[in-house]
Tab-separated table of C-alpha atoms and ligand atoms in Angstrom:
chain	number	residue	atom	x	y	z
A	50	MET	CA	-14.990	-15.561	-22.642
A	51	LEU	CA	-17.076	-13.149	-19.910
A	52	LYS	CA	-19.248	-10.498	-21.803
A	53	CYS	CA	-19.073	-8.073	-18.772
A	54	ILE	CA	-16.784	-7.389	-15.851
A	55	ALA	CA	-16.400	-4.587	-13.192
A	56	VAL	CA	-13.673	-3.366	-11.296
A	57	MET	CA	-13.552	-1.868	-7.865
A	58	THR	CA	-10.586	-0.350	-5.663
A	59	SER	CA	-11.388	-1.209	-1.624
A	60	GLY	CA	-9.552	-0.311	1.513
A	61	GLY	CA	-6.649	2.450	1.885
A	62	ASP	CA	-6.285	4.401	-1.563
A	63	SER	CA	-2.890	4.292	-2.800
A	64	PRO	CA	-1.114	6.048	-5.810
A	65	GLY	CA	-1.110	4.270	-8.563
A	66	MET	CA	-5.051	2.774	-8.103
A	67	ASN	CA	-6.374	5.084	-10.856
A	68	ALA	CA	-3.831	3.905	-13.317
A	69	ALA	CA	-4.701	0.111	-12.901
A	70	ALA	CA	-8.602	0.610	-13.251
A	71	ARG	CA	-7.892	2.670	-16.284
A	72	ALA	CA	-5.390	-0.537	-17.607
A	73	VAL	CA	-8.442	-2.473	-16.173
A	74	VAL	CA	-11.268	-0.493	-18.264
A	75	ARG	CA	-9.422	0.024	-21.324
A	76	THR	CA	-8.684	-3.764	-21.955
A	77	ALA	CA	-11.684	-4.958	-20.934
A	78	ILE	CA	-12.745	-2.024	-24.103
A	79	SER	CA	-10.530	-3.169	-26.607
A	80	GLU	CA	-11.357	-7.082	-26.228
A	81	ASN	CA	-15.265	-5.898	-26.625
A	82	VAL	CA	-15.983	-6.733	-22.797
A	83	ARG	CA	-18.114	-4.490	-20.958
A	84	VAL	CA	-17.053	-2.776	-17.691
A	85	TRP	CA	-18.544	-1.413	-14.923
A	86	GLY	CA	-16.555	0.577	-12.101
A	87	ILE	CA	-17.892	0.128	-8.435
A	88	ASN	CA	-18.056	3.321	-6.462
A	89	ASN	CA	-16.652	3.292	-2.823
A	90	GLY	CA	-15.374	-0.359	-2.520
A	91	TYR	CA	-17.610	-3.384	-0.842
A	92	LYS	CA	-19.875	-0.565	0.230
A	93	GLY	CA	-20.603	0.725	-2.908
A	94	MET	CA	-21.464	-2.776	-4.307
A	95	LEU	CA	-23.448	-3.512	-1.455
A	96	GLU	CA	-25.627	-0.294	-2.198
A	97	ASP	CA	-25.904	-0.517	-5.652
A	98	ASP	CA	-23.721	2.002	-6.597
A	99	MET	CA	-22.139	1.209	-9.619
A	100	CYS	CA	-22.236	2.617	-13.467
A	101	GLU	CA	-20.884	0.930	-16.792
A	102	LEU	CA	-17.975	2.876	-17.859
A	103	ASN	CA	-16.239	3.764	-21.243
A	104	SER	CA	-12.700	4.827	-22.385
A	105	HIS	CA	-13.541	8.267	-21.822
A	106	SER	CA	-14.677	7.427	-18.415
A	107	VAL	CA	-10.583	6.677	-17.542
A	108	SER	CA	-9.373	9.849	-19.378
A	109	ASP	CA	-7.053	12.100	-17.157
A	110	LEU	CA	-6.416	9.777	-14.645
A	111	ILE	CA	-2.698	8.291	-14.758
A	112	GLN	CA	-1.422	11.272	-13.325
A	113	ARG	CA	-3.959	11.577	-10.265
A	114	GLY	CA	-3.160	9.859	-7.085
A	115	GLY	CA	-6.521	8.787	-4.749
A	116	THR	CA	-9.015	6.612	-6.929
A	117	PHE	CA	-11.650	8.086	-9.560
A	118	LEU	CA	-14.315	4.625	-8.242
A	119	GLY	CA	-13.429	5.969	-4.646
A	120	THR	CA	-13.014	3.535	-1.795
A	121	ALA	CA	-14.572	2.625	1.825
A	122	ARG	CA	-14.529	0.252	4.234
A	123	SER	CA	-17.594	-1.885	5.008
A	124	GLU	CA	-18.511	-3.912	8.052
A	125	GLN	CA	-21.971	-5.373	6.238
A	126	PHE	CA	-19.741	-7.165	3.724
A	127	LYS	CA	-18.266	-8.958	6.354
A	128	THR	CA	-21.247	-10.669	6.957
A	129	THR	CA	-22.843	-13.728	4.551
A	130	GLU	CA	-25.792	-11.937	3.770
A	131	GLY	CA	-23.736	-8.580	2.919
A	132	ARG	CA	-22.007	-10.806	0.368
A	133	GLN	CA	-24.837	-12.261	-0.932
A	134	LEU	CA	-26.904	-8.579	-1.392
A	135	GLY	CA	-23.264	-7.807	-3.046
A	136	LEU	CA	-23.557	-10.840	-5.753
A	137	ALA	CA	-27.130	-10.475	-6.256
A	138	ASN	CA	-26.312	-6.673	-6.945
A	139	LEU	CA	-23.266	-7.748	-9.260
A	140	LYS	CA	-25.548	-10.152	-10.823
A	141	LYS	CA	-28.694	-7.841	-11.957
A	142	HIS	CA	-26.447	-5.627	-14.196
A	143	GLY	CA	-24.848	-8.839	-15.769
A	144	ILE	CA	-21.731	-8.686	-14.370
A	145	ASP	CA	-19.715	-12.159	-14.247
A	146	GLY	CA	-16.234	-11.042	-12.963
A	147	LEU	CA	-14.805	-8.636	-10.648
A	148	VAL	CA	-11.351	-6.836	-10.322
A	149	ILE	CA	-10.494	-6.301	-7.029
A	150	ILE	CA	-7.403	-3.545	-5.955
A	151	GLY	CA	-6.792	-3.343	-2.729
A	152	GLY	CA	-4.642	-4.279	0.217
A	153	ASP	CA	-4.974	-7.500	2.300
A	154	GLY	CA	-8.397	-7.249	3.995
A	155	SER	CA	-10.063	-6.036	0.415
A	156	LEU	CA	-8.249	-9.242	-1.265
A	157	ARG	CA	-10.010	-11.457	1.673
A	158	GLY	CA	-13.017	-10.360	0.872
A	159	GLY	CA	-12.694	-11.188	-3.064
A	160	ALA	CA	-11.397	-14.927	-1.972
A	161	LEU	CA	-14.743	-14.910	-0.125
A	162	LEU	CA	-16.641	-13.851	-2.991
A	163	ALA	CA	-14.919	-16.062	-5.482
A	164	GLN	CA	-16.209	-19.104	-3.054
A	165	MET	CA	-19.582	-18.083	-3.828
A	166	GLY	CA	-19.096	-18.383	-7.431
A	167	MET	CA	-18.024	-14.885	-8.343
A	168	PRO	CA	-14.761	-14.882	-10.587
A	169	VAL	CA	-12.385	-12.686	-9.257
A	170	VAL	CA	-9.100	-11.454	-9.869
A	171	GLY	CA	-7.283	-9.271	-7.321
A	172	LEU	CA	-4.577	-6.561	-7.607
A	173	PRO	CA	-2.359	-5.373	-4.649
A	174	GLY	CA	-3.254	-1.727	-4.429
A	175	THR	CA	-1.330	-0.828	-0.522
A	176	ILE	CA	1.305	1.410	0.284
A	177	ASP	CA	2.317	-0.994	2.754
A	178	ASN	CA	3.732	-3.451	0.157
A	179	ASP	CA	2.218	-6.404	2.370
A	180	VAL	CA	0.504	-8.771	0.001
A	181	TRP	CA	2.059	-12.262	-0.056
A	182	GLY	CA	3.899	-13.443	-2.852
A	183	SER	CA	4.065	-10.241	-4.523
A	184	ASP	CA	7.524	-7.915	-4.338
A	185	TYR	CA	5.512	-5.290	-5.210
A	186	THR	CA	1.990	-3.830	-4.412
A	187	ILE	CA	0.499	-0.396	-6.114
A	188	GLY	CA	1.352	2.647	-4.628
A	189	ALA	CA	4.453	1.883	-2.114
A	190	ASP	CA	6.550	3.137	-4.382
A	191	THR	CA	5.397	6.543	-4.526
A	192	ALA	CA	4.890	6.634	-0.757
A	193	ALA	CA	8.276	5.871	-0.212
A	194	ASN	CA	9.456	8.917	-2.361
A	195	THR	CA	7.199	10.862	-0.509
A	196	ILE	CA	8.806	10.120	2.805
A	197	VAL	CA	12.191	10.506	1.070
A	198	GLU	CA	11.552	13.550	-0.005
A	199	ALA	CA	10.151	14.662	3.690
A	200	ILE	CA	13.612	12.996	5.065
A	201	ASN	CA	15.899	15.189	2.641
A	202	LYS	CA	13.946	18.143	4.028
A	203	LEU	CA	14.061	17.426	7.663
A	204	ARG	CA	18.034	16.601	7.400
A	205	ASP	CA	19.018	19.856	6.285
A	206	THR	CA	17.159	21.431	9.310
A	207	ALA	CA	18.164	18.691	11.767
A	208	SER	CA	22.051	19.434	10.618
A	209	ALA	CA	21.423	23.041	10.979
A	210	HIS	CA	20.406	22.780	14.353
A	211	ARG	CA	22.637	19.722	15.582
A	212	ARG	CA	19.019	17.836	16.204
A	213	ILE	CA	17.717	14.607	16.283
A	214	ILE	CA	14.662	14.028	14.319
A	215	LEU	CA	12.194	11.483	14.332
A	216	ILE	CA	9.839	10.426	11.631
A	217	GLU	CA	6.791	8.627	12.159
A	218	VAL	CA	5.778	7.101	8.553
A	219	MET	CA	2.810	4.496	7.794
A	220	GLY	CA	3.113	0.854	8.569
A	221	ARG	CA	0.820	-0.557	11.181
A	222	LYS	CA	1.756	-4.352	11.024
A	223	SER	CA	4.601	-3.963	8.528
A	224	GLY	CA	8.026	-1.877	8.585
A	225	TRP	CA	8.504	-2.367	4.803
A	226	LEU	CA	7.559	1.312	3.815
A	227	ALA	CA	9.710	2.761	7.101
A	228	MET	CA	12.527	0.123	5.916
A	229	MET	CA	12.627	1.280	2.191
A	230	SER	CA	12.524	4.903	3.074
A	231	GLY	CA	14.909	4.829	5.779
A	232	ILE	CA	17.694	2.991	3.808
A	233	ALA	CA	17.037	5.425	0.817
A	234	GLY	CA	16.570	8.530	2.900
A	235	GLY	CA	19.994	7.549	4.629
A	236	ALA	CA	18.314	6.970	8.051
A	237	GLU	CA	20.431	6.445	10.937
A	238	TYR	CA	17.646	4.069	12.692
A	239	VAL	CA	14.547	2.715	11.523
A	240	LEU	CA	12.267	1.692	13.991
A	241	VAL	CA	9.908	-1.628	12.840
A	242	PRO	CA	7.428	-3.634	14.486
A	243	GLU	CA	8.820	-6.679	13.338
A	244	VAL	CA	12.477	-5.929	14.599
A	245	LYS	CA	12.973	-5.225	18.765
A	246	PHE	CA	14.990	-2.282	19.190
A	247	ASP	CA	16.787	-1.130	22.407
A	248	LEU	CA	16.384	2.193	22.795
A	249	ASP	CA	19.018	2.766	25.584
A	250	GLU	CA	21.768	1.479	23.421
A	251	ILE	CA	20.220	3.787	20.679
A	252	CYS	CA	20.639	7.214	22.655
A	253	THR	CA	23.902	5.843	23.871
A	254	GLU	CA	24.925	5.069	20.178
A	255	ILE	CA	23.489	8.839	19.220
A	256	LYS	CA	25.198	10.348	22.287
A	257	ALA	CA	28.664	8.977	21.115
A	258	SER	CA	27.987	9.992	17.699
A	259	TYR	CA	27.541	13.808	18.442
A	260	LEU	CA	30.548	13.809	20.903
A	261	THR	CA	33.034	13.269	17.670
A	262	GLY	CA	30.957	15.844	15.802
A	263	LYS	CA	27.946	14.282	14.244
A	264	ARG	CA	25.449	17.056	13.329
A	265	TYR	CA	21.986	15.373	13.153
A	266	SER	CA	20.720	11.838	13.660
A	267	ILE	CA	17.578	10.793	11.617
A	268	ILE	CA	15.094	7.853	13.477
A	269	VAL	CA	12.078	6.704	10.863
A	270	VAL	CA	9.995	4.908	13.226
A	271	ALA	CA	6.983	2.927	11.492
A	272	GLU	CA	3.460	3.591	13.330
A	273	GLY	CA	3.305	0.113	14.507
A	274	VAL	CA	6.231	0.174	17.041
A	275	GLY	CA	4.571	2.899	18.760
A	276	SER	CA	4.210	6.573	18.791
A	277	ALA	CA	7.463	8.702	17.623
A	278	VAL	CA	6.173	11.635	19.745
A	279	ASP	CA	6.355	9.453	23.028
A	280	ILE	CA	9.806	7.652	21.588
A	281	GLY	CA	10.815	11.088	21.040
A	282	LYS	CA	10.464	12.405	24.470
A	283	ILE	CA	12.178	9.477	25.777
A	284	VAL	CA	14.974	10.136	23.214
A	285	ALA	CA	14.997	14.004	24.623
A	286	GLU	CA	15.428	12.688	28.017
A	287	LYS	CA	18.092	9.839	28.054
A	288	THR	CA	20.216	12.368	25.255
A	289	GLU	CA	19.754	15.716	26.263
A	290	ILE	CA	19.928	16.516	22.699
A	291	ASP	CA	17.471	19.006	21.078
A	292	THR	CA	14.876	16.344	19.205
A	293	ARG	CA	11.966	16.861	17.288
A	294	VAL	CA	9.263	14.856	15.869
A	295	SER	CA	7.571	14.360	12.296
A	296	VAL	CA	4.188	12.617	11.970
A	297	LEU	CA	3.894	12.593	8.187
A	298	GLY	CA	0.127	11.077	8.158
A	299	HIS	CA	-1.681	10.780	5.278
A	300	ILE	CA	0.574	12.951	3.060
A	301	GLN	CA	1.888	9.558	2.593
A	302	ARG	CA	-0.907	8.558	0.573
A	303	GLY	CA	-1.343	11.108	-1.879
A	304	GLY	CA	0.357	12.547	-4.550
A	305	SER	CA	0.812	11.916	-8.268
A	306	PRO	CA	1.857	8.315	-8.987
A	307	SER	CA	5.409	7.768	-9.657
A	308	VAL	CA	6.669	5.886	-12.824
A	309	GLU	CA	7.181	2.783	-11.612
A	310	ASP	CA	3.640	2.959	-9.886
A	311	ARG	CA	1.992	4.142	-13.284
A	312	MET	CA	3.987	1.374	-15.310
A	313	LYS	CA	3.503	-1.562	-12.866
A	314	ALA	CA	-0.299	-0.762	-12.474
A	315	SER	CA	-1.033	-0.722	-15.837
A	316	MET	CA	0.645	-3.731	-16.436
A	317	LEU	CA	-0.968	-5.138	-13.894
A	318	GLY	CA	-4.293	-3.829	-14.590
A	319	GLU	CA	-4.003	-5.130	-18.488
A	320	ARG	CA	-3.261	-8.444	-17.249
A	321	ALA	CA	-5.962	-8.751	-14.615
A	322	ALA	CA	-8.644	-7.893	-17.518
A	323	LEU	CA	-6.918	-10.246	-19.840
A	324	ALA	CA	-6.841	-13.191	-17.336
A	325	LEU	CA	-10.570	-12.491	-15.996
A	326	ILE	CA	-12.337	-12.444	-19.545
A	327	SER	CA	-10.696	-15.585	-20.475
A	328	GLY	CA	-12.034	-17.401	-17.596
A	329	THR	CA	-9.235	-16.978	-14.790
A	330	SER	CA	-10.204	-16.613	-11.408
A	331	ASP	CA	-8.765	-16.893	-7.801
A	332	VAL	CA	-6.039	-15.025	-8.360
A	333	VAL	CA	-3.727	-12.268	-7.298
A	334	LEU	CA	-1.412	-10.546	-10.005
A	335	GLY	CA	1.863	-8.899	-8.764
A	336	PHE	CA	5.209	-9.000	-9.322
A	337	ASP	CA	7.870	-11.247	-8.712
A	338	LEU	CA	11.595	-10.622	-10.203
A	339	GLY	CA	10.592	-7.775	-12.510
A	340	LYS	CA	7.898	-10.232	-14.082
A	341	VAL	CA	4.128	-10.401	-13.756
A	342	VAL	CA	3.018	-13.476	-11.651
A	343	SER	CA	-0.004	-15.313	-10.542
A	344	ILE	CA	-0.610	-15.877	-7.008
A	345	ASN	CA	-3.125	-18.387	-5.564
A	346	LEU	CA	-5.595	-15.809	-4.137
A	347	HIS	CA	-6.285	-18.221	-1.198
A	348	ASP	CA	-2.604	-18.730	-0.472
A	349	ALA	CA	-2.255	-14.673	-0.940
A	350	VAL	CA	-4.660	-14.086	1.940
A	351	ASN	CA	-3.755	-16.577	4.056
A	352	HIS	CA	0.078	-16.161	4.360
A	353	LYS	CA	1.740	-12.978	5.629
A	354	LYS	CA	4.735	-11.625	4.096
A	355	THR	CA	7.633	-11.242	5.892
A	356	LEU	CA	9.883	-8.159	5.711
A	357	ASP	CA	12.955	-8.886	4.029
A	358	PRO	CA	15.940	-9.782	6.630
A	359	GLU	CA	18.743	-8.379	3.624
A	360	LEU	CA	16.903	-5.009	4.318
A	361	ILE	CA	17.066	-5.133	7.902
A	362	ARG	CA	20.736	-5.971	7.735
A	363	LEU	CA	21.466	-3.569	5.112
A	364	ALA	CA	19.992	-0.609	7.165
A	365	ARG	CA	22.149	-1.757	10.160
A	366	VAL	CA	25.379	-1.764	7.871
A	367	LEU	CA	24.686	1.742	5.770
A	368	ALA	CA	23.504	3.436	9.333
B	696	LIG	P1	-7.083	-3.090	2.775
B	696	LIG	O1	-7.921	-4.031	1.818
B	696	LIG	O2	-6.467	-1.831	2.335
B	696	LIG	O3	-6.533	-3.930	3.661
B	696	LIG	P2	-9.407	-3.276	5.134
B	696	LIG	O4	-8.651	-4.416	5.603
B	696	LIG	O5	-9.660	-2.353	5.534
B	696	LIG	O6	-8.221	-2.290	3.733
B	696	LIG	O7	-10.522	-3.996	4.116
B	696	LIG	C1	-11.251	-3.456	3.120
B	696	LIG	C2	-12.673	-3.751	3.211
B	696	LIG	O8	-12.194	-5.135	2.881
B	696	LIG	C3	-13.123	-4.024	4.534
B	696	LIG	O9	-14.138	-2.372	4.841
B	696	LIG	C4	-14.302	-5.415	4.279
B	696	LIG	O10	-15.535	-4.622	3.595
B	696	LIG	C5	-13.631	-6.002	3.752
B	696	LIG	N1	-12.893	-7.156	4.235
B	696	LIG	C6	-11.813	-6.981	4.942
B	696	LIG	N2	-11.308	-8.295	5.568
B	696	LIG	C7	-12.182	-9.283	5.220
B	696	LIG	C8	-13.234	-10.301	5.889
B	696	LIG	N3	-11.949	-11.036	6.591
B	696	LIG	N4	-13.947	-11.116	5.226
B	696	LIG	C9	-14.651	-10.201	4.465
B	696	LIG	N5	-14.216	-9.033	4.169
B	696	LIG	C10	-13.222	-8.268	4.258
């Protein structure tokens, strides 16, 4: 049984990180285990920016996006000396286990800390839904809902003017967010980094559809494919149809978490604290088929999650 643990959020923020951290804190306290919060991810760990938390520290948080602990990126942590400094800071406060909530990079950092002897349980916190071994990552559902809301609004105006609208969404390496929101938002095309596409063919199809009466066309573009502004220029030229581009940007990261993100983040936070306290390390907790599952941390960071081919197929059928 561990006596004192810490929780941190790292990398890109995602809605639901607060719910997860809150669950870690409240679970630890209910198990009579002391719990610290590390501010600003690995940067804060190296700067010894951390403090002990109590139940009130996490009041009024479950409905908030962002992360009350702050998050940051740290190049220094990527060096062995940096990680040794971080470890020494944790030990100084008697912290003997760590819950890390973050994306792929943050979990990779956690795997290195675990190899140096610090017990680590990771939680997948990223809007990209790209952590191997888990169906789900904290924040992806809220971000997809934000995008769908934007698509709904853009569709109204696109239809009024018979326009083509391109919407650029986040996802440098992973098209999951674009694919989910494209399907749920009824987009005609979803361009993702994982799938090759033929812009000439798309433009020809759109032109033909306008000739038979179609009033609008929505194209969701994952940022990893390239700039939607540049793609939009080509589309406008080739189709000769009025085309507009909307780059959603950081609006996708913010906002109050959805019920799904609050629930799943809370479940993961509780399970992470209990696992860590009872001596489990080197795991990421995620979801598979609706149930919390434990994934080997080193496997999770050494494998790449691929976009479900079923989603790619479905998007094509429904377009
Ligand atoms: P995310 O966790 O959202 O994928 P990043 O990839 O930016 O975000 O990672 C967040 C932080 O995790 C980095 O600033 C760095 O401190 C740490 N990190 C990322 N990759 C590694 C790595 N390969 N080795 C050690 N630390 C890493």
